CSV table of N, CA and C in Angstrom, one decimal:
chain,number,residue,atom,x,y,z
Y,39,MET,N,59.4,109.6,77.6
Y,39,MET,CA,58.4,110.0,76.7
Y,39,MET,C,59.2,110.5,75.4
Y,40,LEU,N,58.8,110.0,74.3
Y,40,LEU,CA,59.4,110.4,73.0
Y,40,LEU,C,58.4,111.3,72.3
Y,41,VAL,N,58.8,112.4,71.8
Y,41,VAL,CA,57.9,113.4,71.1
Y,41,VAL,C,58.5,113.6,69.7
Y,42,PHE,N,57.8,113.1,68.7
Y,42,PHE,CA,58.3,113.2,67.3
Y,42,PHE,C,57.6,114.3,66.5
Y,43,MET,N,58.4,115.1,65.8
Y,43,MET,CA,57.8,116.1,64.8
Y,43,MET,C,58.8,116.1,63.6
Y,44,GLN,N,58.3,116.7,62.5
Y,44,GLN,CA,59.1,116.7,61.3
Y,44,GLN,C,59.9,117.9,61.1
Y,45,TRP,N,59.4,119.1,61.6
Y,45,TRP,CA,60.0,120.3,61.3
Y,45,TRP,C,60.7,121.0,62.5
Y,46,ASP,N,61.8,121.6,62.2
Y,46,ASP,CA,62.6,122.3,63.3
Y,46,ASP,C,61.8,123.4,64.0
Y,47,ALA,N,61.0,124.1,63.2
Y,47,ALA,CA,60.2,125.2,63.7
Y,47,ALA,C,59.2,124.7,64.8
Y,48,ILE,N,58.6,123.6,64.5
Y,48,ILE,CA,57.7,123.0,65.5
Y,48,ILE,C,58.5,122.5,66.7
Y,49,ALA,N,59.6,121.9,66.5
Y,49,ALA,CA,60.4,121.4,67.6
Y,49,ALA,C,60.8,122.6,68.5
Y,50,ALA,N,61.2,123.7,67.9
Y,50,ALA,CA,61.5,124.9,68.7
Y,50,ALA,C,60.3,125.4,69.5
Y,51,GLN,N,59.1,125.4,68.9
Y,51,GLN,CA,57.9,125.9,69.6
Y,51,GLN,C,57.6,124.9,70.8
Y,52,LEU,N,57.7,123.6,70.5
Y,52,LEU,CA,57.4,122.6,71.6
Y,52,LEU,C,58.4,122.8,72.7
Y,53,GLU,N,59.7,123.0,72.4
Y,53,GLU,CA,60.7,123.1,73.4
Y,53,GLU,C,60.4,124.3,74.3
Y,54,ARG,N,60.0,125.5,73.7
Y,54,ARG,CA,59.7,126.7,74.4
Y,54,ARG,C,58.4,126.4,75.3
Y,55,ALA,N,57.4,125.8,74.7
Y,55,ALA,CA,56.2,125.6,75.4
Y,55,ALA,C,56.4,124.6,76.6
Y,56,LEU,N,57.1,123.6,76.4
Y,56,LEU,CA,57.4,122.6,77.5
Y,56,LEU,C,58.2,123.3,78.6
Y,57,ARG,N,59.2,124.1,78.3
Y,57,ARG,CA,60.0,124.8,79.3
Y,57,ARG,C,59.2,125.8,80.0
Y,58,SER,N,58.2,126.4,79.4
Y,58,SER,CA,57.3,127.4,80.0
Y,58,SER,C,56.5,126.8,81.1
Y,59,VAL,N,56.2,125.5,81.0
Y,59,VAL,CA,55.4,124.9,82.0
Y,59,VAL,C,56.2,124.0,83.0
Y,60,GLY,N,57.6,124.2,82.9
Y,60,GLY,CA,58.4,123.5,83.9
Y,60,GLY,C,58.9,122.1,83.5
Y,61,VAL,N,58.8,121.8,82.2
Y,61,VAL,CA,59.2,120.5,81.7
Y,61,VAL,C,60.3,120.7,80.6
Y,62,PRO,N,61.5,120.7,81.1
Y,62,PRO,CA,62.6,121.0,80.2
Y,62,PRO,C,62.9,119.7,79.3
Y,63,PRO,N,62.6,119.8,78.0
Y,63,PRO,CA,62.9,118.6,77.2
Y,63,PRO,C,64.3,118.4,76.8
Y,64,LEU,N,64.7,117.2,76.6
Y,64,LEU,CA,66.0,117.0,76.0
Y,64,LEU,C,65.9,117.0,74.4
Y,65,VAL,N,66.9,117.6,73.8
Y,65,VAL,CA,66.8,117.7,72.3
Y,65,VAL,C,68.1,117.3,71.7
Y,66,LEU,N,68.0,116.4,70.7
Y,66,LEU,CA,69.2,116.0,70.0
Y,66,LEU,C,69.7,117.1,69.0
Y,67,ARG,N,70.8,117.7,69.3
Y,67,ARG,CA,71.4,118.7,68.4
Y,67,ARG,C,72.9,118.8,68.7
Y,68,GLY,N,73.6,119.4,67.8
Y,68,GLY,CA,75.0,119.6,68.0
Y,68,GLY,C,75.8,118.5,67.5
Y,69,PRO,N,77.1,118.5,67.9
Y,69,PRO,CA,78.0,117.4,67.5
Y,69,PRO,C,77.7,116.1,68.0
Y,70,LEU,N,78.2,115.0,67.4
Y,70,LEU,CA,77.9,113.7,67.8
Y,70,LEU,C,78.1,113.4,69.3
Y,71,VAL,N,79.1,113.9,69.9
Y,71,VAL,CA,79.4,113.6,71.3
Y,71,VAL,C,78.3,114.2,72.2
Y,72,GLN,N,77.8,115.4,71.8
Y,72,GLN,CA,76.8,116.1,72.6
Y,72,GLN,C,75.5,115.3,72.4
Y,73,ARG,N,75.2,114.8,71.2
Y,73,ARG,CA,73.9,114.0,71.0
Y,73,ARG,C,74.0,112.7,71.8
Y,74,GLN,N,75.2,112.1,71.8
Y,74,GLN,CA,75.4,110.8,72.6
Y,74,GLN,C,75.1,111.1,74.1
Y,75,LYS,N,75.6,112.2,74.6
Y,75,LYS,CA,75.4,112.5,76.0
Y,75,LYS,C,73.9,112.7,76.3
Y,76,VAL,N,73.2,113.4,75.4
Y,76,VAL,CA,71.7,113.6,75.6
Y,76,VAL,C,71.0,112.2,75.6
Y,77,LEU,N,71.3,111.3,74.6
Y,77,LEU,CA,70.7,110.0,74.6
Y,77,LEU,C,71.0,109.2,75.9
Y,78,ALA,N,72.3,109.3,76.3
Y,78,ALA,CA,72.6,108.6,77.6
Y,78,ALA,C,71.9,109.1,78.7
Y,79,ARG,N,71.7,110.4,78.8
Y,79,ARG,CA,71.0,111.0,79.9
Y,79,ARG,C,69.5,110.5,79.9
Y,80,PHE,N,68.9,110.5,78.7
Y,80,PHE,CA,67.5,110.1,78.6
Y,80,PHE,C,67.4,108.6,78.9
Y,81,THR,N,68.2,107.8,78.5
Y,81,THR,CA,68.1,106.3,78.7
Y,81,THR,C,68.5,105.8,80.1
Y,82,GLU,N,69.4,106.6,80.7
Y,82,GLU,CA,70.0,106.1,82.0
Y,82,GLU,C,69.5,106.8,83.2
Y,83,SER,N,68.9,108.0,83.0
Y,83,SER,CA,68.5,108.8,84.2
Y,83,SER,C,67.1,108.6,84.6
Y,84,GLN,N,66.9,108.7,85.9
Y,84,GLN,CA,65.6,108.7,86.5
Y,84,GLN,C,65.1,110.1,86.8
Y,85,ASP,N,65.9,111.1,86.4
Y,85,ASP,CA,65.6,112.5,86.7
Y,85,ASP,C,64.4,112.9,85.9
Y,86,VAL,N,63.5,113.6,86.5
Y,86,VAL,CA,62.3,114.2,85.9
Y,86,VAL,C,62.7,115.1,84.7
Y,87,GLU,N,63.8,115.8,84.9
Y,87,GLU,CA,64.3,116.7,83.9
Y,87,GLU,C,64.9,116.0,82.6
Y,88,ALA,N,64.9,114.7,82.7
Y,88,ALA,CA,65.3,113.9,81.5
Y,88,ALA,C,64.2,113.0,81.0
Y,89,ALA,N,63.0,113.4,81.3
Y,89,ALA,CA,61.9,112.5,81.0
Y,89,ALA,C,61.3,112.6,79.6
Y,90,VAL,N,61.6,113.8,78.9
Y,90,VAL,CA,61.0,114.0,77.6
Y,90,VAL,C,62.1,114.3,76.6
Y,91,LEU,N,62.1,113.5,75.5
Y,91,LEU,CA,63.0,113.7,74.4
Y,91,LEU,C,62.4,114.0,73.1
Y,92,LEU,N,62.7,115.2,72.6
Y,92,LEU,CA,62.2,115.7,71.3
Y,92,LEU,C,63.1,115.1,70.2
Y,93,LEU,N,62.4,114.5,69.2
Y,93,LEU,CA,63.1,113.8,68.1
Y,93,LEU,C,62.5,114.2,66.7
Y,94,SER,N,63.3,114.2,65.7
Y,94,SER,CA,62.8,114.4,64.3
Y,94,SER,C,62.3,113.1,63.7
Y,95,LEU,N,61.2,113.2,63.0
Y,95,LEU,CA,60.7,112.0,62.3
Y,95,LEU,C,61.6,111.6,61.2
Y,96,GLU,N,62.3,112.6,60.6
Y,96,GLU,CA,63.2,112.3,59.5
Y,96,GLU,C,64.6,112.1,59.8
Y,97,HIS,N,65.1,112.8,60.8
Y,97,HIS,CA,66.6,112.9,61.1
Y,97,HIS,C,67.1,112.2,62.3
Y,98,SER,N,66.3,111.4,62.9
Y,98,SER,CA,66.7,110.7,64.1
Y,98,SER,C,67.8,109.6,63.8
Y,99,PRO,N,68.8,109.4,64.6
Y,99,PRO,CA,69.8,108.4,64.2
Y,99,PRO,C,69.2,107.0,64.1
Y,100,ALA,N,69.6,106.3,63.1
Y,100,ALA,CA,69.1,104.9,62.9
Y,100,ALA,C,69.6,104.0,64.0
Y,101,GLY,N,68.7,103.0,64.4
Y,101,GLY,CA,69.1,102.0,65.3
Y,101,GLY,C,69.0,102.4,66.8
Y,102,MET,N,68.4,103.6,67.1
Y,102,MET,CA,68.3,104.0,68.5
Y,102,MET,C,67.3,103.1,69.2
Y,103,ASN,N,67.8,102.5,70.3
Y,103,ASN,CA,66.9,101.7,71.1
Y,103,ASN,C,66.5,102.5,72.4
Y,104,LEU,N,65.2,102.9,72.4
Y,104,LEU,CA,64.7,103.7,73.5
Y,104,LEU,C,63.6,103.0,74.2
Y,105,VAL,N,63.8,101.8,74.6
Y,105,VAL,CA,62.8,101.0,75.3
Y,105,VAL,C,62.5,101.6,76.7
Y,106,CYS,N,63.3,102.5,77.1
Y,106,CYS,CA,63.0,103.1,78.4
Y,106,CYS,C,61.7,104.0,78.3
Y,107,ALA,N,61.3,104.3,77.1
Y,107,ALA,CA,60.1,105.2,76.9
Y,107,ALA,C,58.9,104.3,76.7
Y,108,HIS,N,57.8,104.8,77.3
Y,108,HIS,CA,56.5,104.0,77.2
Y,108,HIS,C,55.4,104.8,76.5
Y,109,HIS,N,55.8,106.0,76.2
Y,109,HIS,CA,54.8,106.9,75.5
Y,109,HIS,C,55.5,107.5,74.3
Y,110,VAL,N,54.9,107.4,73.1
Y,110,VAL,CA,55.4,108.0,71.9
Y,110,VAL,C,54.3,109.0,71.4
Y,111,PHE,N,54.7,110.2,71.2
Y,111,PHE,CA,53.8,111.3,70.7
Y,111,PHE,C,54.2,111.6,69.3
Y,112,LEU,N,53.3,111.5,68.4
Y,112,LEU,CA,53.4,112.0,67.0
Y,112,LEU,C,52.7,113.3,66.9
Y,113,VAL,N,53.4,114.4,66.9
Y,113,VAL,CA,52.8,115.8,67.1
Y,113,VAL,C,52.0,116.1,65.9
Y,114,HIS,N,52.3,115.6,64.7
Y,114,HIS,CA,51.5,115.8,63.5
Y,114,HIS,C,51.8,114.7,62.5
Y,115,PRO,N,50.9,114.5,61.6
Y,115,PRO,CA,51.1,113.4,60.6
Y,115,PRO,C,52.4,113.7,59.8
Y,116,MET,N,53.1,112.7,59.4
Y,116,MET,CA,54.3,112.9,58.6
Y,116,MET,C,53.9,113.3,57.2
Y,117,HIS,N,54.6,114.3,56.7
Y,117,HIS,CA,54.4,114.7,55.3
Y,117,HIS,C,55.5,114.1,54.5
Y,118,ALA,N,55.1,113.3,53.5
Y,118,ALA,CA,56.1,112.6,52.6
Y,118,ALA,C,55.6,112.5,51.2
Y,119,GLU,N,56.4,112.0,50.3
Y,119,GLU,CA,56.1,111.8,48.9
Y,119,GLU,C,54.9,110.9,48.7
Y,120,THR,N,54.8,109.8,49.5
Y,120,THR,CA,53.8,108.8,49.4
Y,120,THR,C,53.2,108.5,50.8
Y,121,PRO,N,52.0,108.0,50.9
Y,121,PRO,CA,51.5,107.6,52.2
Y,121,PRO,C,52.3,106.4,52.8
Y,122,GLU,N,52.8,105.6,51.9
Y,122,GLU,CA,53.6,104.4,52.4
Y,122,GLU,C,54.9,104.9,53.1
Y,123,GLU,N,55.5,105.9,52.4
Y,123,GLU,CA,56.8,106.5,53.0
Y,123,GLU,C,56.5,107.2,54.3
Y,124,ALA,N,55.4,107.9,54.4
Y,124,ALA,CA,55.0,108.5,55.7
Y,124,ALA,C,54.7,107.5,56.7
Y,125,ALA,N,54.0,106.4,56.4
Y,125,ALA,CA,53.7,105.4,57.4
Y,125,ALA,C,54.9,104.7,57.8
Y,126,ALA,N,55.9,104.5,56.9
Y,126,ALA,CA,57.2,103.8,57.3
Y,126,ALA,C,57.9,104.7,58.3
Y,127,CYS,N,58.0,106.0,58.1
Y,127,CYS,CA,58.7,106.9,59.0
Y,127,CYS,C,58.0,106.9,60.4
Y,128,GLU,N,56.7,106.9,60.4
Y,128,GLU,CA,56.0,106.9,61.6
Y,128,GLU,C,56.2,105.6,62.4
Y,129,ALA,N,56.2,104.5,61.6
Y,129,ALA,CA,56.4,103.1,62.2
Y,129,ALA,C,57.8,103.0,62.8
Y,130,GLN,N,58.8,103.6,62.1
Y,130,GLN,CA,60.1,103.6,62.6
Y,130,GLN,C,60.2,104.4,63.9
Y,131,ALA,N,59.5,105.5,64.0
Y,131,ALA,CA,59.5,106.3,65.2
Y,131,ALA,C,58.9,105.5,66.3
Y,132,ILE,N,57.8,104.9,66.1
Y,132,ILE,CA,57.2,104.0,67.1
Y,132,ILE,C,58.1,102.9,67.5
Y,133,GLY,N,58.8,102.3,66.5
Y,133,GLY,CA,59.8,101.3,66.7
Y,133,GLY,C,60.9,101.6,67.6
Y,134,ARG,N,61.2,102.9,67.8
Y,134,ARG,CA,62.3,103.3,68.8
Y,134,ARG,C,62.0,102.8,70.2
Y,135,ALA,N,60.7,102.8,70.5
Y,135,ALA,CA,60.3,102.3,71.9
Y,135,ALA,C,59.8,100.9,71.9
Y,136,ARG,N,59.1,100.5,70.8
Y,136,ARG,CA,58.5,99.2,70.7
Y,136,ARG,C,59.4,98.3,70.0
Y,137,ARG,N,60.3,97.6,70.7
Y,137,ARG,CA,61.3,96.7,70.1
Y,137,ARG,C,61.7,95.7,71.1
Y,138,GLN,N,62.5,94.8,70.7
Y,138,GLN,CA,63.0,93.7,71.6
Y,138,GLN,C,63.6,94.3,72.9
Y,139,GLY,N,63.1,93.8,74.0
Y,139,GLY,CA,63.6,94.3,75.3
Y,139,GLY,C,62.6,95.1,76.0
Y,140,GLN,N,61.5,95.6,75.3
Y,140,GLN,CA,60.5,96.4,75.9
Y,140,GLN,C,59.6,95.5,76.7
Y,141,GLN,N,59.5,95.9,78.0
Y,141,GLN,CA,58.7,95.1,78.9
Y,141,GLN,C,57.3,95.7,79.2
Y,142,GLN,N,57.1,97.0,78.8
Y,142,GLN,CA,55.9,97.7,79.1
Y,142,GLN,C,55.1,98.0,77.9
Y,143,THR,N,53.8,98.3,78.1
Y,143,THR,CA,53.0,98.7,77.0
Y,143,THR,C,53.5,100.0,76.5
Y,144,VAL,N,53.5,100.2,75.2
Y,144,VAL,CA,53.9,101.4,74.6
Y,144,VAL,C,52.6,102.1,74.1
Y,145,HIS,N,52.4,103.3,74.6
Y,145,HIS,CA,51.2,104.1,74.2
Y,145,HIS,C,51.6,105.0,73.1
Y,146,VAL,N,50.9,105.0,72.0
Y,146,VAL,CA,51.2,105.9,70.9
Y,146,VAL,C,50.0,106.9,70.8
Y,147,HIS,N,50.4,108.2,70.8
Y,147,HIS,CA,49.5,109.3,70.8
Y,147,HIS,C,49.7,110.1,69.5
Y,148,ARG,N,48.6,110.3,68.8
Y,148,ARG,CA,48.7,111.1,67.5
Y,148,ARG,C,47.9,112.4,67.7
Y,149,PHE,N,48.5,113.5,67.3
Y,149,PHE,CA,47.8,114.8,67.3
Y,149,PHE,C,47.4,115.2,65.9
Y,150,VAL,N,46.2,115.6,65.7
Y,150,VAL,CA,45.7,116.1,64.4
Y,150,VAL,C,44.8,117.3,64.7
Y,151,ALA,N,45.2,118.4,64.0
Y,151,ALA,CA,44.3,119.6,64.1
Y,151,ALA,C,43.2,119.6,63.1
Y,152,LEU,N,42.0,119.6,63.6
Y,152,LEU,CA,40.8,119.6,62.7
Y,152,LEU,C,40.8,120.8,61.8
Y,153,GLY,N,40.3,120.6,60.6
Y,153,GLY,CA,40.1,121.7,59.7
Y,153,GLY,C,41.4,122.1,59.1
Y,154,THR,N,42.4,121.3,59.1
Y,154,THR,CA,43.7,121.6,58.5
Y,154,THR,C,44.1,120.5,57.5
Y,155,ALA,N,45.3,120.7,56.9
Y,155,ALA,CA,45.8,119.7,56.0
Y,155,ALA,C,46.2,118.4,56.7
Y,156,GLU,N,46.5,118.6,58.0
Y,156,GLU,CA,46.8,117.4,58.8
Y,156,GLU,C,45.6,116.4,58.8
Y,157,GLU,N,44.4,116.9,58.8
Y,157,GLU,CA,43.2,116.0,58.8
Y,157,GLU,C,43.2,115.1,57.6
Y,158,ALA,N,43.6,115.7,56.4
Y,158,ALA,CA,43.6,114.8,55.2
Y,158,ALA,C,44.8,113.8,55.3
Y,159,LEU,N,45.9,114.2,55.9
Y,159,LEU,CA,47.0,113.3,56.0
Y,159,LEU,C,46.8,112.2,57.0
Y,160,ALA,N,45.8,112.4,57.9
Y,160,ALA,CA,45.6,111.4,58.9
Y,160,ALA,C,44.3,110.6,58.7
Y,161,ARG,N,43.8,110.7,57.4
Y,161,ARG,CA,42.6,109.9,57.1
Y,161,ARG,C,42.7,108.5,57.5
Y,162,PRO,N,41.6,107.8,57.7
Y,162,PRO,CA,41.7,106.4,58.1
Y,162,PRO,C,42.6,105.5,57.3
Y,163,GLY,N,42.6,105.6,56.0
Y,163,GLY,CA,43.5,104.7,55.2
Y,163,GLY,C,45.0,105.0,55.5
Y,164,ARG,N,45.3,106.2,55.8
Y,164,ARG,CA,46.7,106.6,56.1
Y,164,ARG,C,47.1,106.0,57.5
Y,165,VAL,N,46.1,106.2,58.4
Y,165,VAL,CA,46.4,105.7,59.8
Y,165,VAL,C,46.5,104.2,59.8
Y,166,ALA,N,45.6,103.5,58.9
Y,166,ALA,CA,45.6,102.1,58.8
Y,166,ALA,C,47.0,101.6,58.3
Y,167,ALA,N,47.5,102.3,57.3
Y,167,ALA,CA,48.8,101.9,56.8
Y,167,ALA,C,49.9,102.0,57.9
Y,168,ALA,N,49.9,103.1,58.7
Y,168,ALA,CA,50.8,103.2,59.8
Y,168,ALA,C,50.6,102.1,60.8
Y,169,GLN,N,49.4,101.7,61.1
Y,169,GLN,CA,49.1,100.7,62.1
Y,169,GLN,C,49.6,99.3,61.5
Y,170,VAL,N,49.5,99.1,60.3
Y,170,VAL,CA,50.0,97.8,59.7
Y,170,VAL,C,51.5,97.8,59.8
Y,171,ALA,N,52.2,98.9,59.5
Y,171,ALA,CA,53.6,99.0,59.6
Y,171,ALA,C,54.0,98.8,61.1
Y,172,ALA,N,53.3,99.4,62.0
Y,172,ALA,CA,53.6,99.2,63.4
Y,172,ALA,C,53.4,97.8,63.9
Y,173,LYS,N,52.4,97.2,63.4
Y,173,LYS,CA,52.2,95.8,63.8
Y,173,LYS,C,53.3,94.9,63.2
Y,174,ALA,N,53.7,95.2,62.0
Y,174,ALA,CA,54.9,94.4,61.5
Y,174,ALA,C,56.1,94.6,62.4
Y,175,ALA,N,56.3,95.8,62.8
Y,175,ALA,CA,57.4,96.0,63.7
Y,175,ALA,C,57.2,95.2,65.0
Y,176,ALA,N,56.0,95.2,65.5
Y,176,ALA,CA,55.7,94.5,66.7
Y,176,ALA,C,55.9,93.0,66.6
Y,177,MET,N,55.7,92.4,65.4
Y,177,MET,CA,55.9,91.0,65.2
Y,177,MET,C,57.4,90.7,65.2
Y,178,ALA,N,58.2,91.7,64.9
Y,178,ALA,CA,59.7,91.5,64.9
Y,178,ALA,C,60.2,91.6,66.3
Y,179,ALA,N,59.4,92.2,67.2
Y,179,ALA,CA,59.9,92.3,68.6
Y,179,ALA,C,58.7,91.8,69.5
Y,180,PRO,N,58.7,90.5,69.8
Y,180,PRO,CA,57.6,89.9,70.5
Y,180,PRO,C,57.3,90.3,71.9
Y,181,LEU,N,58.3,91.0,72.6
Y,181,LEU,CA,58.1,91.4,74.0
Y,181,LEU,C,57.4,92.7,74.0
Y,182,GLY,N,56.6,92.9,75.1
Y,182,GLY,CA,55.8,94.1,75.3
Y,182,GLY,C,54.6,94.1,74.4
Y,183,ARG,N,53.8,95.2,74.6
Y,183,ARG,CA,52.6,95.4,73.8
Y,183,ARG,C,52.5,96.8,73.3
Y,184,GLU,N,51.6,97.0,72.4
Y,184,GLU,CA,51.5,98.4,71.9
Y,184,GLU,C,50.0,98.7,71.8
Y,185,ARG,N,49.6,99.9,72.1
Y,185,ARG,CA,48.3,100.4,72.0
Y,185,ARG,C,48.4,101.7,71.3
Y,186,GLU,N,47.7,101.9,70.2
Y,186,GLU,CA,47.8,103.1,69.4
Y,186,GLU,C,46.4,103.8,69.3
Y,187,ARG,N,46.4,105.1,69.5
Y,187,ARG,CA,45.2,105.8,69.4
Y,187,ARG,C,45.3,106.7,68.1
Y,188,GLY,N,44.3,106.5,67.3
Y,188,GLY,CA,44.3,107.3,66.0
Y,188,GLY,C,43.6,108.6,66.3
Y,189,PRO,N,43.2,109.3,65.1
Y,189,PRO,CA,42.6,110.6,65.3
Y,189,PRO,C,41.2,110.5,65.9
Y,190,SER,N,40.6,109.4,65.9
Y,190,SER,CA,39.2,109.3,66.5
Y,190,SER,C,39.3,108.9,67.9
Y,191,GLY,N,40.4,108.6,68.5
Y,191,GLY,CA,40.4,108.3,69.9
Y,191,GLY,C,41.5,107.5,70.4
């Protein structure tokens, strides 16, 4: 399971919350060697304690192939200069799991808090742009399937 967020403060809160319910997430931090070990543990381990990987929408290493994941969680809409830039970052996050070699359906889950700025960021046009970008990524990787749930379901 890949869990994407944009801000370190949210990552820290998610890490604490997951640990409090007995789900210790893996987090990419520290020097390159340490980050490589975390990625190897996530991609190669069947251990329940290596089942959740917290990643940044903005600062995840380029080219990561995480086809071992079948669920992608976008904790909040990406905040960017333009809706297209935000959609591209979200599509790249989804593309970490939805790429050549993926044999399973990739489920994308988006979280939006009603009555907040997130609601405006996740308006249908914005979500549609992200879905178009994700479909373009899917065409580049014909194996596997993708199902995305937007703010309405």
